[in-house]
Tab-separated table of C-alpha atoms in Angstrom:
chain	number	residue	atom	x	y	z
A	1	MET	CA	11.676	-17.649	-35.761
A	2	THR	CA	10.110	-17.273	-32.321
A	3	ASP	CA	11.878	-19.015	-29.446
A	4	THR	CA	9.223	-21.305	-27.975
A	5	ASN	CA	11.197	-21.521	-24.723
A	6	THR	CA	10.704	-17.818	-24.071
A	7	THR	CA	8.189	-17.618	-21.225
A	8	HIS	CA	6.777	-15.379	-18.528
A	9	ASP	CA	9.072	-17.216	-16.080
A	10	ASP	CA	12.096	-16.043	-18.041
A	11	ALA	CA	10.853	-12.465	-17.904
A	12	ALA	CA	10.295	-12.676	-14.149
A	13	ARG	CA	13.938	-13.580	-13.593
A	14	ASN	CA	15.086	-10.287	-15.119
A	15	PRO	CA	15.129	-7.132	-12.929
A	16	ARG	CA	13.307	-5.140	-15.591
A	17	ALA	CA	11.608	-6.234	-18.775
A	18	ASP	CA	13.383	-3.432	-20.646
A	19	GLY	CA	16.800	-4.551	-19.429
A	20	THR	CA	17.531	-1.616	-17.108
A	21	ALA	CA	18.343	-2.066	-13.434
A	22	ALA	CA	15.749	-1.319	-10.783
A	23	PRO	CA	16.684	1.457	-8.327
A	24	SER	CA	17.975	0.010	-5.059
A	25	SER	CA	18.934	2.976	-2.890
A	26	PRO	CA	16.790	5.892	-1.699
A	27	GLU	CA	18.561	8.711	-3.478
A	28	ASN	CA	17.252	12.090	-4.576
A	29	TRP	CA	14.644	12.210	-1.821
A	30	ARG	CA	13.108	15.637	-1.260
A	31	THR	CA	10.219	17.159	0.646
A	32	PRO	CA	7.670	18.429	-1.888
A	33	SER	CA	6.579	22.040	-1.489
A	34	TRP	CA	2.914	21.073	-1.128
A	35	ALA	CA	3.768	19.066	2.017
A	36	ALA	CA	6.270	21.465	3.575
A	37	ASP	CA	3.803	22.792	6.147
A	38	PHE	CA	2.363	19.448	7.237
A	39	THR	CA	2.254	18.872	10.985
A	40	ALA	CA	0.943	15.286	11.213
A	41	LEU	CA	2.859	13.703	8.305
A	42	ARG	CA	6.437	13.747	7.029
A	43	VAL	CA	6.492	13.437	3.251
A	44	THR	CA	9.463	12.834	0.968
A	45	GLU	CA	9.449	11.827	-2.669
A	46	ARG	CA	11.566	10.745	-5.583
A	47	PRO	CA	10.514	10.264	-9.212
A	48	ASP	CA	9.033	6.786	-8.776
A	49	ARG	CA	7.616	6.851	-5.221
A	50	LEU	CA	6.341	8.855	-2.293
A	51	HIS	CA	7.223	8.101	1.335
A	52	VAL	CA	4.651	9.206	3.912
A	53	ALA	CA	5.446	8.820	7.617
A	54	LEU	CA	2.725	9.329	10.201
A	55	ASP	CA	4.274	11.774	12.661
A	56	ARG	CA	2.339	12.483	15.862
A	57	PRO	CA	4.710	10.785	18.300
A	58	ASP	CA	3.271	12.501	21.394
A	59	VAL	CA	0.000	10.601	20.902
A	60	ARG	CA	1.433	7.429	19.334
A	61	ASN	CA	0.364	8.579	15.866
A	62	ALA	CA	-3.314	8.708	16.770
A	63	ILE	CA	-5.244	9.591	13.630
A	64	ASP	CA	-6.924	12.974	14.038
A	65	GLU	CA	-8.679	15.246	11.550
A	66	VAL	CA	-5.468	17.138	10.769
A	67	MET	CA	-3.776	13.892	9.732
A	68	VAL	CA	-6.851	12.950	7.700
A	69	GLU	CA	-6.800	16.274	5.848
A	70	GLU	CA	-3.094	15.929	5.121
A	71	LEU	CA	-3.680	12.388	3.831
A	72	HIS	CA	-6.355	13.786	1.501
A	73	THR	CA	-3.754	16.227	0.157
A	74	VAL	CA	-1.352	13.330	-0.401
A	75	CYS	CA	-4.051	11.400	-2.261
A	76	ALA	CA	-4.880	14.390	-4.441
A	77	HIS	CA	-1.214	14.596	-5.451
A	78	LEU	CA	-0.968	10.859	-6.199
A	79	GLU	CA	-4.173	10.927	-8.214
A	80	ARG	CA	-2.642	13.659	-10.384
A	81	GLU	CA	0.854	12.144	-10.486
A	82	PRO	CA	0.522	8.375	-9.895
A	83	LYS	CA	3.426	6.692	-8.134
A	84	THR	CA	3.894	4.050	-5.444
A	85	MET	CA	3.413	5.208	-1.850
A	86	VAL	CA	5.318	3.787	1.124
A	87	LEU	CA	3.377	4.468	4.320
A	88	SER	CA	5.120	4.131	7.680
A	89	GLY	CA	4.986	5.282	11.276
A	90	THR	CA	7.516	6.910	13.556
A	91	GLU	CA	9.585	6.134	16.619
A	92	VAL	CA	8.372	6.919	20.132
A	93	LYS	CA	10.913	6.626	22.974
A	94	GLY	CA	12.922	4.085	21.035
A	95	ASN	CA	9.911	2.035	19.979
A	96	GLY	CA	8.255	2.081	16.600
A	97	VAL	CA	4.586	2.964	16.251
A	98	PHE	CA	2.546	2.819	13.059
A	99	ALA	CA	-0.704	4.196	14.479
A	100	SER	CA	-2.336	3.439	17.814
A	101	GLY	CA	-5.798	4.211	16.424
A	102	ALA	CA	-8.082	7.169	16.133
A	103	ASP	CA	-7.627	10.072	18.532
A	104	ILE	CA	-9.873	8.879	21.402
A	105	ALA	CA	-10.283	12.402	22.793
A	106	GLN	CA	-11.757	13.510	19.454
A	107	LEU	CA	-13.618	10.236	18.958
A	108	ARG	CA	-15.407	10.535	22.298
A	109	GLU	CA	-16.965	13.830	21.221
A	110	ARG	CA	-18.153	12.658	17.807
A	111	ARG	CA	-21.872	12.138	17.290
A	112	ARG	CA	-24.189	10.639	14.697
A	113	GLU	CA	-23.531	13.251	12.022
A	114	ASP	CA	-19.778	12.763	12.430
A	115	ALA	CA	-20.157	9.022	11.872
A	116	LEU	CA	-22.212	9.663	8.750
A	117	ARG	CA	-19.433	11.905	7.392
A	118	GLY	CA	-17.113	8.868	7.436
A	119	VAL	CA	-14.045	10.851	8.482
A	120	ASN	CA	-11.684	7.866	8.469
A	121	SER	CA	-13.556	5.518	6.160
A	122	GLN	CA	-13.549	8.040	3.306
A	123	ILE	CA	-9.809	8.688	3.419
A	124	PHE	CA	-8.944	4.992	3.805
A	125	ASP	CA	-11.160	4.168	0.830
A	126	ARG	CA	-9.438	6.899	-1.179
A	127	ILE	CA	-6.033	5.451	-0.277
A	128	ALA	CA	-7.162	1.959	-1.311
A	129	LYS	CA	-8.252	3.321	-4.696
A	130	LEU	CA	-5.038	5.209	-5.513
A	131	PRO	CA	-3.832	4.468	-9.053
A	132	MET	CA	-0.530	2.870	-7.991
A	133	PRO	CA	0.181	0.434	-5.135
A	134	VAL	CA	0.509	1.421	-1.485
A	135	VAL	CA	3.059	-0.356	0.741
A	136	ALA	CA	2.402	-0.180	4.513
A	137	ALA	CA	5.530	-0.645	6.654
A	138	LEU	CA	4.190	-1.589	10.096
A	139	ASP	CA	6.161	-1.330	13.310
A	140	GLY	CA	4.838	-1.493	16.863
A	141	TYR	CA	1.154	-0.785	17.325
A	142	ALA	CA	-1.253	-0.799	14.400
A	143	LEU	CA	-4.553	-0.735	16.256
A	144	GLY	CA	-8.087	0.440	15.527
A	145	GLY	CA	-7.968	3.061	12.808
A	146	GLY	CA	-4.256	2.346	12.420
A	147	ALA	CA	-5.025	-1.254	11.494
A	148	GLU	CA	-7.792	-0.117	9.147
A	149	LEU	CA	-5.329	2.203	7.426
A	150	ALA	CA	-3.001	-0.784	7.002
A	151	TRP	CA	-5.807	-2.946	5.568
A	152	ALA	CA	-6.367	-0.277	2.907
A	153	ALA	CA	-2.815	-0.754	1.596
A	154	ASP	CA	-1.984	-3.167	-1.215
A	155	PHE	CA	1.069	-4.608	0.566
A	156	ARG	CA	1.843	-4.898	4.273
A	157	ILE	CA	5.178	-5.800	5.843
A	158	GLY	CA	6.044	-5.644	9.534
A	159	THR	CA	8.595	-6.015	12.311
A	160	PRO	CA	8.746	-8.668	15.068
A	161	ARG	CA	7.279	-6.179	17.563
A	162	LEU	CA	4.139	-5.514	15.514
A	163	LYS	CA	0.794	-5.724	17.326
A	164	VAL	CA	-2.255	-5.380	15.087
A	165	GLY	CA	-5.970	-5.566	15.831
A	166	GLN	CA	-9.348	-3.900	16.197
A	167	PRO	CA	-10.201	-3.108	19.854
A	168	GLU	CA	-13.208	-0.910	18.973
A	169	THR	CA	-15.944	-3.046	20.559
A	170	GLY	CA	-14.153	-2.622	23.902
A	171	LEU	CA	-14.803	1.114	23.510
A	172	GLY	CA	-18.467	0.679	22.659
A	173	ILE	CA	-18.142	1.210	18.912
A	174	ILE	CA	-17.307	-0.851	15.814
A	175	ALA	CA	-14.427	-0.820	13.349
A	176	ALA	CA	-16.294	1.293	10.817
A	177	ALA	CA	-13.470	2.457	8.563
A	178	GLY	CA	-13.075	-0.655	6.439
A	179	ALA	CA	-12.171	-3.536	8.755
A	180	MET	CA	-15.737	-4.914	8.842
A	181	TRP	CA	-15.455	-5.979	5.220
A	182	ARG	CA	-11.766	-5.818	4.331
A	183	LEU	CA	-10.710	-8.169	7.131
A	184	LYS	CA	-13.113	-10.892	6.023
A	185	GLU	CA	-11.646	-10.692	2.522
A	186	LEU	CA	-8.062	-10.645	3.782
A	187	ALA	CA	-8.121	-13.137	6.661
A	188	GLY	CA	-11.312	-15.168	6.279
A	189	GLU	CA	-14.494	-15.056	8.316
A	190	ALA	CA	-13.368	-16.969	11.418
A	191	LEU	CA	-10.269	-14.894	12.166
A	192	ALA	CA	-11.999	-11.654	11.164
A	193	LYS	CA	-14.750	-12.312	13.751
A	194	ASP	CA	-12.150	-13.108	16.411
A	195	ILE	CA	-10.451	-9.773	15.749
A	196	LEU	CA	-13.600	-7.673	15.285
A	197	MET	CA	-15.874	-9.134	17.981
A	198	ALA	CA	-13.550	-10.684	20.557
A	199	GLY	CA	-10.808	-8.059	20.487
A	200	ARG	CA	-7.996	-10.385	19.444
A	201	ILE	CA	-4.673	-8.616	18.917
A	202	LEU	CA	-2.276	-10.413	16.593
A	203	SER	CA	1.478	-10.627	16.950
A	204	ALA	CA	3.692	-10.217	13.910
A	205	GLN	CA	4.056	-13.986	13.521
A	206	GLU	CA	0.292	-14.512	13.781
A	207	ALA	CA	-0.301	-11.773	11.228
A	208	LEU	CA	2.247	-13.395	8.911
A	209	GLU	CA	0.610	-16.815	9.254
A	210	ALA	CA	-2.766	-15.228	8.485
A	211	ARG	CA	-1.213	-13.515	5.417
A	212	LEU	CA	-2.233	-10.119	6.783
A	213	ILE	CA	1.426	-9.204	6.350
A	214	THR	CA	3.793	-10.887	3.891
A	215	GLU	CA	7.230	-10.225	5.403
A	216	ILE	CA	8.840	-9.635	8.802
A	217	HIS	CA	12.010	-7.516	9.100
A	218	GLU	CA	13.967	-6.058	11.984
A	219	PRO	CA	12.960	-2.444	12.741
A	220	SER	CA	16.253	-1.068	11.409
A	221	GLU	CA	15.630	-2.845	8.099
A	222	LEU	CA	11.912	-2.178	7.674
A	223	LEU	CA	12.059	0.898	5.443
A	224	ALA	CA	14.808	-0.624	3.302
A	225	ALA	CA	12.586	-3.683	2.845
A	226	ALA	CA	9.669	-1.452	1.891
A	227	ASP	CA	11.877	0.278	-0.664
A	228	THR	CA	12.995	-3.085	-2.028
A	229	LEU	CA	9.346	-3.963	-2.594
A	230	ALA	CA	8.781	-0.545	-4.162
A	231	ASP	CA	11.812	-1.213	-6.403
A	232	ARG	CA	10.154	-4.408	-7.626
A	233	ILE	CA	7.002	-2.461	-8.441
A	234	ALA	CA	9.049	0.237	-10.168
A	235	ALA	CA	10.634	-2.429	-12.381
A	236	GLN	CA	7.234	-3.184	-13.917
A	237	ASP	CA	5.486	-1.167	-16.613
A	238	PRO	CA	3.572	1.590	-14.742
A	239	LEU	CA	0.503	1.368	-16.972
A	240	ALA	CA	0.330	-2.410	-16.570
A	241	VAL	CA	0.575	-2.011	-12.789
A	242	ARG	CA	-2.163	0.636	-12.719
A	243	ILE	CA	-4.480	-1.463	-14.847
A	244	SER	CA	-3.704	-4.602	-12.815
A	245	LYS	CA	-4.679	-2.815	-9.602
A	246	ARG	CA	-7.941	-1.577	-11.080
A	247	VAL	CA	-8.897	-4.909	-12.645
A	248	PHE	CA	-7.982	-6.811	-9.457
A	249	ALA	CA	-10.526	-4.732	-7.537
A	250	MET	CA	-13.374	-5.529	-9.925
A	251	PRO	CA	-16.198	-7.829	-8.716
A	252	ARG	CA	-16.152	-11.456	-9.857
A	253	GLU	CA	-19.001	-10.925	-12.310
A	254	ALA	CA	-16.879	-8.396	-14.237
A	255	HIS	CA	-14.362	-11.118	-15.125
A	256	PRO	CA	-13.160	-12.278	-17.622
A	257	HIS	CA	-14.596	-9.459	-19.728
A	258	VAL	CA	-12.763	-6.692	-17.884
A	259	ASP	CA	-9.491	-8.672	-18.140
A	260	GLU	CA	-9.891	-8.939	-21.892
A	261	LEU	CA	-10.649	-5.243	-22.286
A	262	ALA	CA	-7.671	-4.285	-20.113
A	263	GLN	CA	-5.380	-6.578	-22.092
A	264	ALA	CA	-6.644	-5.048	-25.327
A	265	VAL	CA	-5.518	-1.634	-24.083
A	266	LEU	CA	-2.094	-2.930	-23.053
A	267	PHE	CA	-1.568	-4.869	-26.270
A	268	GLU	CA	-1.539	-1.495	-28.081
A	269	SER	CA	0.849	0.256	-25.671
A	270	GLN	CA	4.354	1.160	-26.856
A	271	ALA	CA	5.800	-0.119	-23.576
A	272	LYS	CA	4.550	-3.617	-24.387
A	273	PHE	CA	6.395	-3.638	-27.719
A	274	ASP	CA	9.549	-2.078	-26.271
A	275	ARG	CA	9.743	-4.372	-23.240
A	276	MET	CA	9.023	-7.550	-25.175
A	277	GLN	CA	11.532	-6.625	-27.869
A	278	ALA	CA	14.188	-5.871	-25.254
A	279	PHE	CA	13.489	-9.242	-23.659
A	280	LEU	CA	13.785	-11.069	-26.991
A	281	ASP	CA	17.007	-9.202	-27.798
A	282	ARG	CA	18.535	-10.286	-24.476
A	283	LYS	CA	17.542	-13.900	-25.112
A	284	LYS	CA	19.221	-13.707	-28.505
A	285	GLU	CA	22.422	-12.276	-26.980
A	286	HIS	CA	22.527	-15.003	-24.336
A	287	LYS	CA	22.509	-17.681	-27.052
A	288	LYS	CA	25.615	-16.317	-28.752
C-alpha cells in the first residue's frame, strides 16, 4: 500500500533521491587536454563538473577575443559532454576580480561590422543555453561585459567586495551583450534602467537584495560555496535537470504543454523508477 505521507518535501530532505551521498570535496580535478594550451582561461574538471577561471590578471580579466574563443571551446565540450560549469575570476594583487569588462583597447577599434558579429553577445548566449546549469562565483569587479557574462549564468553568488554594473553608456555605447533584456527579467524594469542608463554600480548587499545574486560568502570561501551549490545540482537526476533548464527558458505561451511533454519523457526514464523506488525503500526502512 502506498504511503500517503510520502511527499516531494520528504525527498528534498534527502541528499540524493537514490540514497547516495553528494560529493562534497573537490577531488580528482584535472586539466583536460583540450584546454591545456589556453592563455585566457584556467580549466579543471571532474566527472560531474567543469571549473573555468577567467585568467587575464594583468588587465583585470578584461574579455578579449582570445578569451571569447576559448569560451567557445569550453561550450563545445559541454555541449558534447553536459555537466555543470562553475565560472570564476582570479586574484589581482590580493584582490579578487571576476571581469572588469570588455578589453577597452580592442573595443575602441571595433566598428559597425564588429558589432553586427556579436562577439560577446553570441558567446554569452551560448553559455546561457548550455545543457546543464552554470554557476558564476563573483568576486571584486563584475562590470560591463563581465556583468553580462554573470547574467548569462543560471546561478550567481558573490563576496562582500563585489561591485557589479553596466557602465557602457559612460563610454558612449550600450550594454549589447545581453544586459538590455536579461537585466529587466532578473531585476525588474526600474532597477534595470538605473543600472543601464544611469550607470548605477551595485554593492554585494544591493545585488543580494535585488536577487541578482543569491548568496554572499567571504572570498576564501567563495569557490567552496560554488562547489556546494554544484554538489546540490549533482545530487539531482541529470536528465531532469537538463529538461528543467530547457523548459524553464520556454516562453509563457509554450506552457503548460511543454511541461506536460517534458514530464512524459521523464516518466519513462529508468532514473525516475530507480530514484523513486530507492526513496520508498528508505521510507520503509525508517518505519521499522
